[in-house]
Structure formats: structure tokens, C-alpha cells
Tab-separated table of C-alpha atoms in Angstrom:
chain	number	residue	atom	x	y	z
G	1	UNK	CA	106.072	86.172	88.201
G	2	UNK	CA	103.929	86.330	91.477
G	3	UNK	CA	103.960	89.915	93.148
G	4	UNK	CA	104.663	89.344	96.922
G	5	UNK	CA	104.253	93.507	98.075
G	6	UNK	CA	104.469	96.846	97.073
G	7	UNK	CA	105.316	100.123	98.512
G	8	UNK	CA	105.505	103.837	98.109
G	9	UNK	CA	107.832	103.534	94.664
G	10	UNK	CA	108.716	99.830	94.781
G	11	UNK	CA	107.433	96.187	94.454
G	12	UNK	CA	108.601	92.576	95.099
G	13	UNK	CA	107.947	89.678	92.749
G	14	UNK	CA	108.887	85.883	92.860
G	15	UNK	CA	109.998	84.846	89.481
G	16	UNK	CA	110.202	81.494	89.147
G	17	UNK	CA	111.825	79.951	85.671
G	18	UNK	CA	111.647	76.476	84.749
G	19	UNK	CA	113.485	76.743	81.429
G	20	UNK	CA	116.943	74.309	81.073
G	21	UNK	CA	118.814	75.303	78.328
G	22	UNK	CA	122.682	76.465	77.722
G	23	UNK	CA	122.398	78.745	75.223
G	24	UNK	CA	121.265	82.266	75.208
G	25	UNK	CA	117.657	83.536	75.190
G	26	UNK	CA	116.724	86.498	72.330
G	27	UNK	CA	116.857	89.599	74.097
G	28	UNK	CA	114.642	91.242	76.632
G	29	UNK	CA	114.597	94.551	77.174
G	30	UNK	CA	114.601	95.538	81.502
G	31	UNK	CA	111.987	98.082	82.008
G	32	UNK	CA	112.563	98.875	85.419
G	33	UNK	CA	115.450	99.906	88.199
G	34	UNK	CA	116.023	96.338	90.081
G	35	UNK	CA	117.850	94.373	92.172
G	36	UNK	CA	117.122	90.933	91.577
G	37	UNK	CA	118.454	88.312	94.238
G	38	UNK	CA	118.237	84.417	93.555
G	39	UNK	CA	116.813	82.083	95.995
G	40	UNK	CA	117.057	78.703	94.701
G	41	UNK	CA	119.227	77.580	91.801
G	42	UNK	CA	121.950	79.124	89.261
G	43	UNK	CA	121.749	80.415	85.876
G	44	UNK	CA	123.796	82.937	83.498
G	45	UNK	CA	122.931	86.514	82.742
G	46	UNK	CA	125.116	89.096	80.097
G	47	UNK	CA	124.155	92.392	78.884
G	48	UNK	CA	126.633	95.270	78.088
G	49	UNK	CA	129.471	92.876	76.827
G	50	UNK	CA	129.134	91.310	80.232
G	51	UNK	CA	128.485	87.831	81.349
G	52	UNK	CA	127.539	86.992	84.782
G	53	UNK	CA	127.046	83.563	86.680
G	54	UNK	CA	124.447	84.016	89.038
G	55	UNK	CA	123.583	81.936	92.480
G	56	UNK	CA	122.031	82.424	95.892
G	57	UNK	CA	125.730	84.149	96.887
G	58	UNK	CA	124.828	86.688	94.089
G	59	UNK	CA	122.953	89.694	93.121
G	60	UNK	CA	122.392	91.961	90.007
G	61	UNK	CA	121.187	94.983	89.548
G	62	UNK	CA	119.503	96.539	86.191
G	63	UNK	CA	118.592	99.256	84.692
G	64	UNK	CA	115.764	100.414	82.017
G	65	UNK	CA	116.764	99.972	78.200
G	66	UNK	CA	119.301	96.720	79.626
G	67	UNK	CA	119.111	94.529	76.805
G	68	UNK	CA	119.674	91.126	78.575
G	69	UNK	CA	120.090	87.821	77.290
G	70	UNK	CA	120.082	84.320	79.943
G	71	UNK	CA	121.006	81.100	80.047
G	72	UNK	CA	120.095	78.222	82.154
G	73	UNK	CA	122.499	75.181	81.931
G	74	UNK	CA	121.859	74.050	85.167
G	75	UNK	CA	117.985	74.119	85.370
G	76	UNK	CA	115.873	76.045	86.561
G	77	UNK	CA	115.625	78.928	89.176
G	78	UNK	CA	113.912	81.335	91.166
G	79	UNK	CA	114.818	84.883	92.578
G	80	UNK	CA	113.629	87.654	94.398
G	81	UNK	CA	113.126	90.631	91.795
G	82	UNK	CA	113.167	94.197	93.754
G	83	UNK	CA	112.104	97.244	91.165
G	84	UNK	CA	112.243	100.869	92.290
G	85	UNK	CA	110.641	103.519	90.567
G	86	UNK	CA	113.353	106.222	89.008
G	87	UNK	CA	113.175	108.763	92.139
G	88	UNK	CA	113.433	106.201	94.414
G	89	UNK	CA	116.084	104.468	92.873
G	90	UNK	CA	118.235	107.621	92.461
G	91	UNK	CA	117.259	108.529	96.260
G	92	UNK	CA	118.166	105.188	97.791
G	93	UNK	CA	121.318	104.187	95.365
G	94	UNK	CA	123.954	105.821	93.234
G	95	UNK	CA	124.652	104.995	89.863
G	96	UNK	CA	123.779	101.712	88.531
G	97	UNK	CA	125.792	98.486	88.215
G	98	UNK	CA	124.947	95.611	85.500
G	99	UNK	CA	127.570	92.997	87.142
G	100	UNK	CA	127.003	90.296	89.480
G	101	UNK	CA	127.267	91.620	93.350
G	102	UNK	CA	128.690	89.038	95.864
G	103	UNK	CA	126.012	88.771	98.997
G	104	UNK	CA	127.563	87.852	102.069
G	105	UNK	CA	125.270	85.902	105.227
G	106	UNK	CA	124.049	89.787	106.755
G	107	UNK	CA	122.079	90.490	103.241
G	108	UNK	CA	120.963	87.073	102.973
G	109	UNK	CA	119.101	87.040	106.245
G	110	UNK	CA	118.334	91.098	105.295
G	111	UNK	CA	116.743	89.030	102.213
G	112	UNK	CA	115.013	86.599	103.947
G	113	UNK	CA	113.269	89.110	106.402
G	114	UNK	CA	112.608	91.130	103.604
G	115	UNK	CA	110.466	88.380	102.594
G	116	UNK	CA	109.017	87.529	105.902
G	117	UNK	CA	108.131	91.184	106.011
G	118	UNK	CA	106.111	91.212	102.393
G	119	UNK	CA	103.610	88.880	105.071
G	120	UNK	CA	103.326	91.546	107.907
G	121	UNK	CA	100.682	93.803	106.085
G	122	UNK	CA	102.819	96.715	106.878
G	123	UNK	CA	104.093	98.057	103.506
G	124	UNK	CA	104.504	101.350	104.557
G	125	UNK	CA	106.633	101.003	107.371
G	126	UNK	CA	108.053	97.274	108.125
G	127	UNK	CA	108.334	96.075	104.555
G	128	UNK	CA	109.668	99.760	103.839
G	129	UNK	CA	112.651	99.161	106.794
G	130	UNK	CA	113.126	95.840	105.666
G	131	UNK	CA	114.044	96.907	102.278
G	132	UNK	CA	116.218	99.828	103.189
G	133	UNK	CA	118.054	96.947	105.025
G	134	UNK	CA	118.498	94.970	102.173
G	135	UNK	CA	119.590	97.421	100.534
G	136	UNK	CA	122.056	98.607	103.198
G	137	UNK	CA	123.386	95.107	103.123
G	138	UNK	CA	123.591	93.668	99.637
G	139	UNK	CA	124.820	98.098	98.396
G	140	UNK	CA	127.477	98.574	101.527
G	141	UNK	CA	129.281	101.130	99.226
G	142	UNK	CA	125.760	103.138	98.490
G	143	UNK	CA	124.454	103.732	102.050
G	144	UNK	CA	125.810	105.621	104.745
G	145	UNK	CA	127.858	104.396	107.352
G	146	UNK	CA	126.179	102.258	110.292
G	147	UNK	CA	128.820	104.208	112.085
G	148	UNK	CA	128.009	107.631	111.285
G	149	UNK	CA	126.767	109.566	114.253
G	150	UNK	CA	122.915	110.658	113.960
G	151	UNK	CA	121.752	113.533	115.929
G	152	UNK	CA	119.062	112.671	118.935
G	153	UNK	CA	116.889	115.517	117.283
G	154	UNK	CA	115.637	113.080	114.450
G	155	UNK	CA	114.018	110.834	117.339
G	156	UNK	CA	112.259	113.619	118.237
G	157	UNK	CA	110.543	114.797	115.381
G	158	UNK	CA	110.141	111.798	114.065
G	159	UNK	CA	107.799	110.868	117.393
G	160	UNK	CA	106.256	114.561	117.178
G	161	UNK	CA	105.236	113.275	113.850
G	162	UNK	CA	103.820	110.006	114.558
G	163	UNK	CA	102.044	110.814	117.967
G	164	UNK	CA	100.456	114.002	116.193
G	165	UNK	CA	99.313	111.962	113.101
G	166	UNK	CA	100.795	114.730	110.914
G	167	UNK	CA	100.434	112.921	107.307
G	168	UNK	CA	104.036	112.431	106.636
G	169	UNK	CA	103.801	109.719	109.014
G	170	UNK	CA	101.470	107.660	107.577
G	171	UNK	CA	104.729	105.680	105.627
G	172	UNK	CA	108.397	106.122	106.379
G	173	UNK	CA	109.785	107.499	103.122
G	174	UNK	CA	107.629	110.615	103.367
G	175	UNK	CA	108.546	110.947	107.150
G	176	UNK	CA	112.409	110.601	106.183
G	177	UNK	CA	111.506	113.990	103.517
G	178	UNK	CA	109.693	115.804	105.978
G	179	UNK	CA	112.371	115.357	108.476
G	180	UNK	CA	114.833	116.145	105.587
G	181	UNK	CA	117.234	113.407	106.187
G	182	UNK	CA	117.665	109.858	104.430
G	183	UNK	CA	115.240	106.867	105.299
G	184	UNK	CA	118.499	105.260	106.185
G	185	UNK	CA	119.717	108.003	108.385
G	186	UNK	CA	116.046	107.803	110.145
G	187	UNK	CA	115.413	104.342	110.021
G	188	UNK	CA	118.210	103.902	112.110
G	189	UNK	CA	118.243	106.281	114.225
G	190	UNK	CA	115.571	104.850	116.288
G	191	UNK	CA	117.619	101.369	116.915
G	192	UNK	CA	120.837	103.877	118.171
G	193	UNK	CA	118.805	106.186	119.698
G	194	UNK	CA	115.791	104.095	121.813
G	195	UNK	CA	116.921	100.632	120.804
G	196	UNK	CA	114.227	99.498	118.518
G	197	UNK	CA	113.101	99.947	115.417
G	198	UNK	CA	111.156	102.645	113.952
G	199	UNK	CA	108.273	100.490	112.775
G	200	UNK	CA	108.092	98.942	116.398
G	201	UNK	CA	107.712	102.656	117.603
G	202	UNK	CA	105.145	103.414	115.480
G	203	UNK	CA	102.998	100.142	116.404
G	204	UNK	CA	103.677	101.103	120.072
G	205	UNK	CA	101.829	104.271	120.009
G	206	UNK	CA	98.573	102.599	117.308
G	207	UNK	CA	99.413	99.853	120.186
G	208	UNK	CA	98.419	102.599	122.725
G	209	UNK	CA	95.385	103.779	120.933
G	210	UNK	CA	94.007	100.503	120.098
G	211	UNK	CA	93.868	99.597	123.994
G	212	UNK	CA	92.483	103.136	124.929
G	213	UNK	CA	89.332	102.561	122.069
G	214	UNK	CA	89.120	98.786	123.876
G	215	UNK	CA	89.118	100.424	127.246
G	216	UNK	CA	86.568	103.280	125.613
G	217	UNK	CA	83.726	100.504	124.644
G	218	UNK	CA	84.887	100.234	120.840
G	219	UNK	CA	82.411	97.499	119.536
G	220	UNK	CA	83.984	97.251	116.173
G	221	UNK	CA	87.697	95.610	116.032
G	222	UNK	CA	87.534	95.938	112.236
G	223	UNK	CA	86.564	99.578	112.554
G	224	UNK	CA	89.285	100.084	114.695
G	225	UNK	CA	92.052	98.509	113.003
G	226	UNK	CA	90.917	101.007	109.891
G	227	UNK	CA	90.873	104.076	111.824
G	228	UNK	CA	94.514	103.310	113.419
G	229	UNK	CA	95.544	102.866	109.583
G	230	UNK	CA	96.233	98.737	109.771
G	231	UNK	CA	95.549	96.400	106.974
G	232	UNK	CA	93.399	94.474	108.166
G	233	UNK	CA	91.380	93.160	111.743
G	234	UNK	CA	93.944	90.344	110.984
G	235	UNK	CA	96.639	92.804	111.379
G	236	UNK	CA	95.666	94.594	114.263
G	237	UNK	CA	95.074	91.212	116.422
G	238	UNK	CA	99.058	90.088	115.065
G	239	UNK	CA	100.651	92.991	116.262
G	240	UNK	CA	98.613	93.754	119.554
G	241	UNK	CA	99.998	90.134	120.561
G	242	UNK	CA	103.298	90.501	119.507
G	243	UNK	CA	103.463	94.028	121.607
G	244	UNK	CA	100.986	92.662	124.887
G	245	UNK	CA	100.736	89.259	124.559
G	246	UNK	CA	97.234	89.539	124.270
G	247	UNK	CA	94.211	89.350	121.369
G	248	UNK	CA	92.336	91.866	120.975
G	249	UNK	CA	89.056	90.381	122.533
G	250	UNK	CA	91.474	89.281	125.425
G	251	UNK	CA	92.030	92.878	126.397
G	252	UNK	CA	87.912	93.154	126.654
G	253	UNK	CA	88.342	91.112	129.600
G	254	UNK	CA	91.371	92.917	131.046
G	255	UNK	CA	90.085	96.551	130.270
G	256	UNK	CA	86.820	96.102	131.077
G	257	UNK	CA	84.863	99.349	129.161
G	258	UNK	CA	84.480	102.386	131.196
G	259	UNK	CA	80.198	103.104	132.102
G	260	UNK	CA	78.048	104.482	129.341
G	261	UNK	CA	80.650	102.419	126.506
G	262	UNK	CA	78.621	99.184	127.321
G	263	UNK	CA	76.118	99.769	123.958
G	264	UNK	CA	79.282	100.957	121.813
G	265	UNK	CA	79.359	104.200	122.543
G	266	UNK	CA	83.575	105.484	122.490
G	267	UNK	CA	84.483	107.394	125.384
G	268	UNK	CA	87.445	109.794	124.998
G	269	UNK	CA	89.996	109.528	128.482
G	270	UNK	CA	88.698	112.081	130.725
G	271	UNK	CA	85.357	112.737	128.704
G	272	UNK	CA	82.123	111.963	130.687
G	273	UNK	CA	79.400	110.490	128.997
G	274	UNK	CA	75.699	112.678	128.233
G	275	UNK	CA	72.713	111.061	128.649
């Protein structure tokens, strides 16, 4: 098992299993709320009088005290295993299912970028939407409608949040509780309401900031990506070129630092410099 991210309440692991046998393993008792997806391969899974066959068209989910017993006739395998903590779980699902859940093509690519995200650094916010559309796709019958009107008001606070760096909106689940409605519901509601997604709202405005500490003089781009809350300087220079087009020490050149910022000293818009 390799652990590929983690969030507010939830990780993602790899498990790869290189066993080839047709009979079933002793038992193993689950430990943790998951939904476990399979990449590659096909194997066999039964627990509560149930037997499941499992491929990349598949999905199960678990539950803590599932005794489980597999079997791998055809080789080995390797999956995506997504575990939620209790309140998150119970917040994002409805009861729990043992049995095999058919995946159609939308929650296999909702898979795949989940994965792609677990790279972006982002955990609080992109790998966060990612999963809730995983989840969306691969538990149709335990999210709300895509359909389901969502007032403009949402927007709204959710921006007043972000721009005004309340705490909430330092990760999107807390946002979602602050606004009082589901992560789904908000998570959403940017795409219908501004027609992108919430994390690429919230990199727009550290987007914003980033060029305005550039323009200030900032001498420090690894300062700067920890004070505008990004992983890493790595991080920052990704997602100022995917927004601009543009490193980071490209925008030197193109915001050339106001006078008095030449020796690193940050000047605030419409602040004059002493000295």
C-alpha cells in the first residue's frame, strides 16, 4: 500500500497485490469507511454472505468490523482504496453498501482526475473537489441532483470568505459548514454560477496576490508561496502558469517592482515607502 494524498478526514492509497490464487484468503477485518476502485486487473471479494467479482467497471464500498475474505484466480491487481473518516463518511454518503457498484466512463475519468489531482499539492481544495466528484459519480443515488437549483447567494459568501481570508476558507469542507450547505451543493455552485470551479476561484484571487507581492519587490518566491498558503515554491510557479502563462520570475520582468522594493522591501498598493 503506497499513500498517494490525504485530506481533511480522508486518504488515498495504491494497493497493489501480486498474490494468484483461487481460493479464499483467512479473514481480514476492514478498519475503515472506503470505497475502493480497481485500476488494473480482476479479483473476487465476499463478506456478509456476499460474493463479488471485481474489475476496473467495478467498485466496493466497506465498512469497519467487514470481515472480508479475497480471491485472486486471475492474478494479480491493483486499486484505488478511498477511506473516510466516520463524520465524513456519514456527511458525504448514506448508509453503507458491501456489494460490487457498476462504474460507468463519467466516474472512471472522475477516478482518473482524482488521481491526477493527488499530484496538484492542493489537498484542501482540488484533491477535495476531485473527490466529491468521484463520489458524485461512482454514488449517483447518494448526492444531490446536478439538476437541483442552487441559490446565487452561496457564490457570494463563499468569495466573501475567500477574499477576506476568514479561516473557513483555508479548505473546502469547512467553507461548505460555515456556509451551512453541502460541499456538493458548494462545490458546484461555482461551475453553474461563474463557470469554473471553486478551486480555480480560489487560485485566482492567491493568483492576484502573488502578482501584487511580485509587483511589491517580494524577494522570496518560497516565502511567498507559504504566506498565500501553497505547498510548495513548486506549487506556486505550476499554478501561476496555468492561470498567466507565466513563471513566477517571468512576471519580475513584466511587473517590474515599484521604487523603494528594489532591496526586498514589500510595498502595500497605495502605501509609499519611508526612508
Amino acid at each position: 500500500m503506497q499513500r498517494l494524498g490525504a485530506g481533511e478526514g480522508f486518504s488515498i492509497d495504491v494497493v497493489t497485490c501480486r498474490d494468484d490464487h483461487r481460493r479464499w484468503s483467512p479473514p481480514e477485518l476492514a478498519t475503515a469507511h472506503r470505497l475502493v476502485l480497481v485500476r488494473r486487473g480482476r479479483f473476487r471479494r465476499r463478506t456478509h454472505g456476499q460474493e463479488a467479482d471485481l474489475d476496473p467497471t467495478t467498485a466496493y464500498l466497506g465498512s469497519p468490523g467487514d470481515e472480508e475474505h479475497f480471491a485472486h484466480p486471475s492474478g494479480g491487481d491493483v486499486c484505488t482504496s478511498l477511506s473516510l473518516s466516520p463524520k465524513l463518511w456519514h456527511r458525504l454518503t448514506h448508509a453503507p453498501r458491501s456489494s460490487a457498484l457498476y462504474l460507468d466512463a463519467r466516474a472512471d475519468l472522475a477516478h482518473r482526475r482524482l488521481l491526477a489531482a493527488t499530484r496538484s499539492g492542493d489537498p484542501a481544495y482540488s484533491l477535495t473537489e476531485s473527490l466529491l466528484g468521484l463520489l458524485s459519480a461512482a454514488l449517483p443515488g447518494d448526492t444531490p441532483a446536478p439538476g437541483a437549483p442552487i441559490p446565487a447567494a452561496i457564490v457570494a459568501g463563499a468569495r466573501a470568505a475567500i477574499l477576506a481570508d476568514d479561516p473557513a476558507a483555508a479548505a473546502l469542507l469547512p467553507l461548505a459548514a460555515l456556509l451551512d450547505v453541502s460541499p456538493y451543493t458548494l462545490s458546484r455552485a461555482f461551475t453553474r454560477e461563474l463557470g469554473i470551479s471553486l478551486t480555480h476561484y480560489r487560485n485566482r484571487v492567491r493568483v492576484g496576490r502573488a502578482m501584487d507581492r511580485i509587483e511589491a519587490g517580494e524577494p522570496s518566491l518560497a516565502l511567498l508561496a507559504a504566506d498565500l498558503g501553497f505547498a510548495d515554491q513548486a506549487h506556486l510557479t505550476r499554478t501561476i502558469r496555468r492561470h498567466l502563462g507565466h513563471t513566477p520570475t517571468a512576471l519580475r520582468h513584466l511587473l517590474p517592482a515599484a521604487p523603494g522594493a528594489a532591496h526586498g522591501q514589500v510595498v502595500e498598493p497605495g502605501r509609499a515607502v519611508s526612508g
